[in-house]
CSV table of C-alpha atoms in Angstrom, one decimal:
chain,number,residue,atom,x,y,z
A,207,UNK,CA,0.0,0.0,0.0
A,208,UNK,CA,3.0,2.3,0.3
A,209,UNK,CA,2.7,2.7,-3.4
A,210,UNK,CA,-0.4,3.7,-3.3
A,211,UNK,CA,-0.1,6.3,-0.1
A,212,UNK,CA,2.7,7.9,-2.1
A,213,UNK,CA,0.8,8.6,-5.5
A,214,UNK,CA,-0.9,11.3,-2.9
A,215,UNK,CA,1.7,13.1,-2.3
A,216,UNK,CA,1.7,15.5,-5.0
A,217,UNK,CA,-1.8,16.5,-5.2
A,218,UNK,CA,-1.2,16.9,-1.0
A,219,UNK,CA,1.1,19.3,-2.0
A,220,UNK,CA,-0.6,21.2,-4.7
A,221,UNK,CA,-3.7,21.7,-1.9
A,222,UNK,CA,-1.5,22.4,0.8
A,223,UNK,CA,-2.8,19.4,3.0
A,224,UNK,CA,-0.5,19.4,5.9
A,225,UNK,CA,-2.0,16.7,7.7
A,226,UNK,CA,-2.1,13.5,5.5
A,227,UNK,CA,-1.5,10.9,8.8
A,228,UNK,CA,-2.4,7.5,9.2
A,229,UNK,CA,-6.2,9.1,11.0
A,230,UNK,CA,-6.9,10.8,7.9
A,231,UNK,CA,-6.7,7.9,5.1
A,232,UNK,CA,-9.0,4.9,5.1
A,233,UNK,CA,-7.7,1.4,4.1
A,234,UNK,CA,-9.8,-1.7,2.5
A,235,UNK,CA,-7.7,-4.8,0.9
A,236,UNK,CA,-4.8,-3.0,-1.6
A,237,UNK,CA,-7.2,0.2,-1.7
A,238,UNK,CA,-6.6,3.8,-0.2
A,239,UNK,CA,-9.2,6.4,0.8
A,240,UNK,CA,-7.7,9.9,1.6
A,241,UNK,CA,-10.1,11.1,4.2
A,242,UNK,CA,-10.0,14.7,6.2
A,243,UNK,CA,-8.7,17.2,3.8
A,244,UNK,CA,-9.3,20.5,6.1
A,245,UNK,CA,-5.9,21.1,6.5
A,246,UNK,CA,-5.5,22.3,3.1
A,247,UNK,CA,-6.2,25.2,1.0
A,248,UNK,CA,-5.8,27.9,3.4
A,249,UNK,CA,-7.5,26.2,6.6
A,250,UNK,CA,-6.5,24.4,9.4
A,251,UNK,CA,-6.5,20.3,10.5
A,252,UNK,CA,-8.2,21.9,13.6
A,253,UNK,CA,-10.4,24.9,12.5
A,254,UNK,CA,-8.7,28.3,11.8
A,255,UNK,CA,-6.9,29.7,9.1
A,256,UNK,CA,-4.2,28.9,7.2
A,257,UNK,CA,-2.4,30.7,4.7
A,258,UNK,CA,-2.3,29.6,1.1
A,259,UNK,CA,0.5,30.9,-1.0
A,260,UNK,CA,0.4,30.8,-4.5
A,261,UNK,CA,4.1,29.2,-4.8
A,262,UNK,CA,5.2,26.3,-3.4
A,263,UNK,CA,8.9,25.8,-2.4
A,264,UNK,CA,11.0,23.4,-0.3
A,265,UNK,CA,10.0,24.9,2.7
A,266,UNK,CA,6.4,24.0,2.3
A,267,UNK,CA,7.7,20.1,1.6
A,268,UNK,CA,8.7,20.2,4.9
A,269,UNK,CA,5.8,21.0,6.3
A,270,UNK,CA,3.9,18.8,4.7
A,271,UNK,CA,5.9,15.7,5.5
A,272,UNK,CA,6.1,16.7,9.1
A,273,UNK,CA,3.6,15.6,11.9
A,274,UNK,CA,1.5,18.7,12.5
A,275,UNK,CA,0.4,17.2,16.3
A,276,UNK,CA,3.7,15.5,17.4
A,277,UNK,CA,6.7,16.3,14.9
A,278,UNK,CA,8.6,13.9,13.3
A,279,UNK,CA,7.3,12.4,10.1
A,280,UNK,CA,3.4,12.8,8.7
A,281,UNK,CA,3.4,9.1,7.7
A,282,UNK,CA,5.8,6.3,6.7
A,283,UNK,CA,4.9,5.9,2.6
A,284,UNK,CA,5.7,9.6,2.6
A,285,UNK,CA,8.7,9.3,4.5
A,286,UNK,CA,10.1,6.3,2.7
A,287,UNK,CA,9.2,8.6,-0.9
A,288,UNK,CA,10.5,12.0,-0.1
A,289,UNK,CA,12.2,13.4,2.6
A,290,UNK,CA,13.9,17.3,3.3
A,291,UNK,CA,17.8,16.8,4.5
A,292,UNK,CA,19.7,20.3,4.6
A,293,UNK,CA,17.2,22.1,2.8
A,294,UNK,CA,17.6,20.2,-0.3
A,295,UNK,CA,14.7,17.4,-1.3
A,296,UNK,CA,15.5,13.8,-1.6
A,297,UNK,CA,13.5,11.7,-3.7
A,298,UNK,CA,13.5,8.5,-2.6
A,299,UNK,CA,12.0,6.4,-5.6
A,300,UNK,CA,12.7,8.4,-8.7
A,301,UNK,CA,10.4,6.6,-11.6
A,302,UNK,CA,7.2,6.5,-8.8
A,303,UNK,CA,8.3,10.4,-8.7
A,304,UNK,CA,7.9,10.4,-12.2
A,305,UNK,CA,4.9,8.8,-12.9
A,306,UNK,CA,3.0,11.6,-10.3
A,307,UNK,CA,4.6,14.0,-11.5
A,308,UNK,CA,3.1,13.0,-15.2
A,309,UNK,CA,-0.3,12.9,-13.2
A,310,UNK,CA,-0.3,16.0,-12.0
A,311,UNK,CA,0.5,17.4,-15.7
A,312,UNK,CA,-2.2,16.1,-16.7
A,313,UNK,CA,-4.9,18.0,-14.7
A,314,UNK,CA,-5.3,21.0,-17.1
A,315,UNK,CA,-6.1,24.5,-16.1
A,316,UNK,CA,-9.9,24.3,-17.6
A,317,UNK,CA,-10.4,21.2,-14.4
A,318,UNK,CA,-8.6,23.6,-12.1
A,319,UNK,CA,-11.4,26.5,-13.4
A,320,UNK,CA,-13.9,24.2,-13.7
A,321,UNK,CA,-13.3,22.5,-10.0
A,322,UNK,CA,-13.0,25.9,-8.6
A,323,UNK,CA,-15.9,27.4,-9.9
A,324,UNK,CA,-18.1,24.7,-8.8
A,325,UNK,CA,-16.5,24.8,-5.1
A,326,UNK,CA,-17.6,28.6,-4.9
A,327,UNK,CA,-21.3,28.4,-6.8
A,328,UNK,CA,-22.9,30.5,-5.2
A,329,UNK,CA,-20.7,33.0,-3.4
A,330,UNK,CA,-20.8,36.6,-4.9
A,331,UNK,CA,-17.3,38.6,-4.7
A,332,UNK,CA,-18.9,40.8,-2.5
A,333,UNK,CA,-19.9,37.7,0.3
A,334,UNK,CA,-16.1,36.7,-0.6
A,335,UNK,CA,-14.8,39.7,0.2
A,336,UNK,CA,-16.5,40.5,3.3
A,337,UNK,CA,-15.8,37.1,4.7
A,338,UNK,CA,-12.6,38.0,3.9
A,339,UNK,CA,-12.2,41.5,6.1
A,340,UNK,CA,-13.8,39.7,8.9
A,341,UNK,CA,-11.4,37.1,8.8
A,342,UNK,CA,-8.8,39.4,8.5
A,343,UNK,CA,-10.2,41.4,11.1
A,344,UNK,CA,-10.3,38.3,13.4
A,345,UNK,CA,-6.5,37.9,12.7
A,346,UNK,CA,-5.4,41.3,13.9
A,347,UNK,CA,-2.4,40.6,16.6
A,348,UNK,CA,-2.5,36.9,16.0
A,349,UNK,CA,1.6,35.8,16.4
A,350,UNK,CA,1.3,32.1,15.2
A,351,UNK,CA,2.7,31.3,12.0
A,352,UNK,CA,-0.4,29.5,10.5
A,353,UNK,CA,-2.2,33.2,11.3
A,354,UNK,CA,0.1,35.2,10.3
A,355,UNK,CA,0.3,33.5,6.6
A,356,UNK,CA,-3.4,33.4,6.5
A,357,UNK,CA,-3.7,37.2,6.9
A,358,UNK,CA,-1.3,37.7,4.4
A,359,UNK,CA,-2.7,35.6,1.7
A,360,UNK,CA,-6.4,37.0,2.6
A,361,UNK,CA,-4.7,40.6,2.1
A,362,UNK,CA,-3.2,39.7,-0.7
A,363,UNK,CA,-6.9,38.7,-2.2
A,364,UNK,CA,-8.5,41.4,-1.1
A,365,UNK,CA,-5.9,43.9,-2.7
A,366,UNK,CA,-4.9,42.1,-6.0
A,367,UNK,CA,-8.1,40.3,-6.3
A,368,UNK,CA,-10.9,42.7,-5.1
A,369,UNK,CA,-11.9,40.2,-2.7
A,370,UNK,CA,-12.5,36.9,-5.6
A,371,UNK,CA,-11.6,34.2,-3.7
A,372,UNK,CA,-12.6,31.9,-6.6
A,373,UNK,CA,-9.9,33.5,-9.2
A,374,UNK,CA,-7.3,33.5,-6.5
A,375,UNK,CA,-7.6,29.9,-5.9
A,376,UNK,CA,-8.0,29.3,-9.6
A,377,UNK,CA,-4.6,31.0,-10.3
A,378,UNK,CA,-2.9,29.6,-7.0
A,379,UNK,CA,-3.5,26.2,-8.0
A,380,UNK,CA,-2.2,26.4,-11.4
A,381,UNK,CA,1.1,28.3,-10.1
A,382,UNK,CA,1.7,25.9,-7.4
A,383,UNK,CA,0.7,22.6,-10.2
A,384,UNK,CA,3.7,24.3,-12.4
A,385,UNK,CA,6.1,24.6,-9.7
A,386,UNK,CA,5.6,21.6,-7.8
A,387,UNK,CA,6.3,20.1,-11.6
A,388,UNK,CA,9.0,21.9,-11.6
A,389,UNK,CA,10.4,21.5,-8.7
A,390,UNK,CA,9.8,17.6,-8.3
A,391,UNK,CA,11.0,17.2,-12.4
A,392,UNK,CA,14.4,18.6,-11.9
A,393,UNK,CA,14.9,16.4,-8.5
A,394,UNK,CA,13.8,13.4,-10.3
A,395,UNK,CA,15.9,14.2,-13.2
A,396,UNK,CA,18.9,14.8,-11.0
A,397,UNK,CA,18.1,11.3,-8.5
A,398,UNK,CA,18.1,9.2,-12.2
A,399,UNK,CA,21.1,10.6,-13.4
A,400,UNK,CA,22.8,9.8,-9.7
């Protein structure tokens, strides 16, 4: 089942899901059910807020692959896949690697749209942006990291994006597809040649 916990990695990454431990996947014979995604795309495993940056780096790879609750590693498939050493990645099974990262280049930016736009059906800008300033509002003289970020990124929509949650998400999703490819191509390339 490793295999199959691993494939997930990716499109953990592209949603920000920081919290992808053994609790939040369900298992039946050879199959996988990732369960409990609401500590991703700007919220947290808990309730709260979470920032959602529209790049992903290393530094959110680490996160991901640590233990939000008790440190050390979110799971063992990731662990045994992946890993952060000295801020450079290791990737840990190069032609699985590949295979995702040919996944994820397949989802196109009319799903991302499309998947979007469905999730916010319904919601005017002007609801978006006024939930929004109250959650910035609600942020003000938060010091936790997870806050912090959070009011940044719902600043950032409200300035660059008039408050439309919908086309931020839409355009942070397909940034952070393209860099995660990216990022995890060049690795994989480099891990091969090694």
């Amino acid at each position: 089942r490793s295999e199959v916990i691993q494939k997930g990695l990716l499109i953990d990454a592209l949603i920000g899901n920081y919290d992808r431990v053994s609790w939040n996947m369900m298992f039946k014979g050879d199959e996988v059910m990732f369960i409990d995604n609401g500590a991703s795309l700007g919220s947290r495993a808990q309730g709260g807020f979470n920032g959602f940056p529209k790049n992903f780096d290393i530094g959110q790879l680490e996160v991901i692959l640590t233990n939000p609750q008790f440190g050390g590693k979110v799971n063992p498939a990731y662990d045994n896949f992946v890993a952060v050493e000295n801020g450079r990645m290791v990737v840990k099974n190069p032609e699985l690697m590949k295979q995702s990262v040919a996944k994820l280049q397949d989802i196109t930016d009319s799903q991302i749209d499309a998947i979007v736009s469905e999730g916010f059906k319904g919601v005017t800008v002007e609801e978006s942006r006024t939930y929004l300033q109250d959650a910035v509002r609600s942020l003000e003289g938060a010091t936790d990291s997870k806050s912090i970020s959070a009011k940044q990124t719902f600043e950032e929509i409200l300035r660059d994006y008039n408050g439309d949650r919908a086309s931020y998400f839409k355009e942070a999703l397909k940034q952070r597809r393209n860099d995660i490819i990216n990022l995890f191509s060049q690795e994989t390339a480099v891990a091969s040649s090694s």
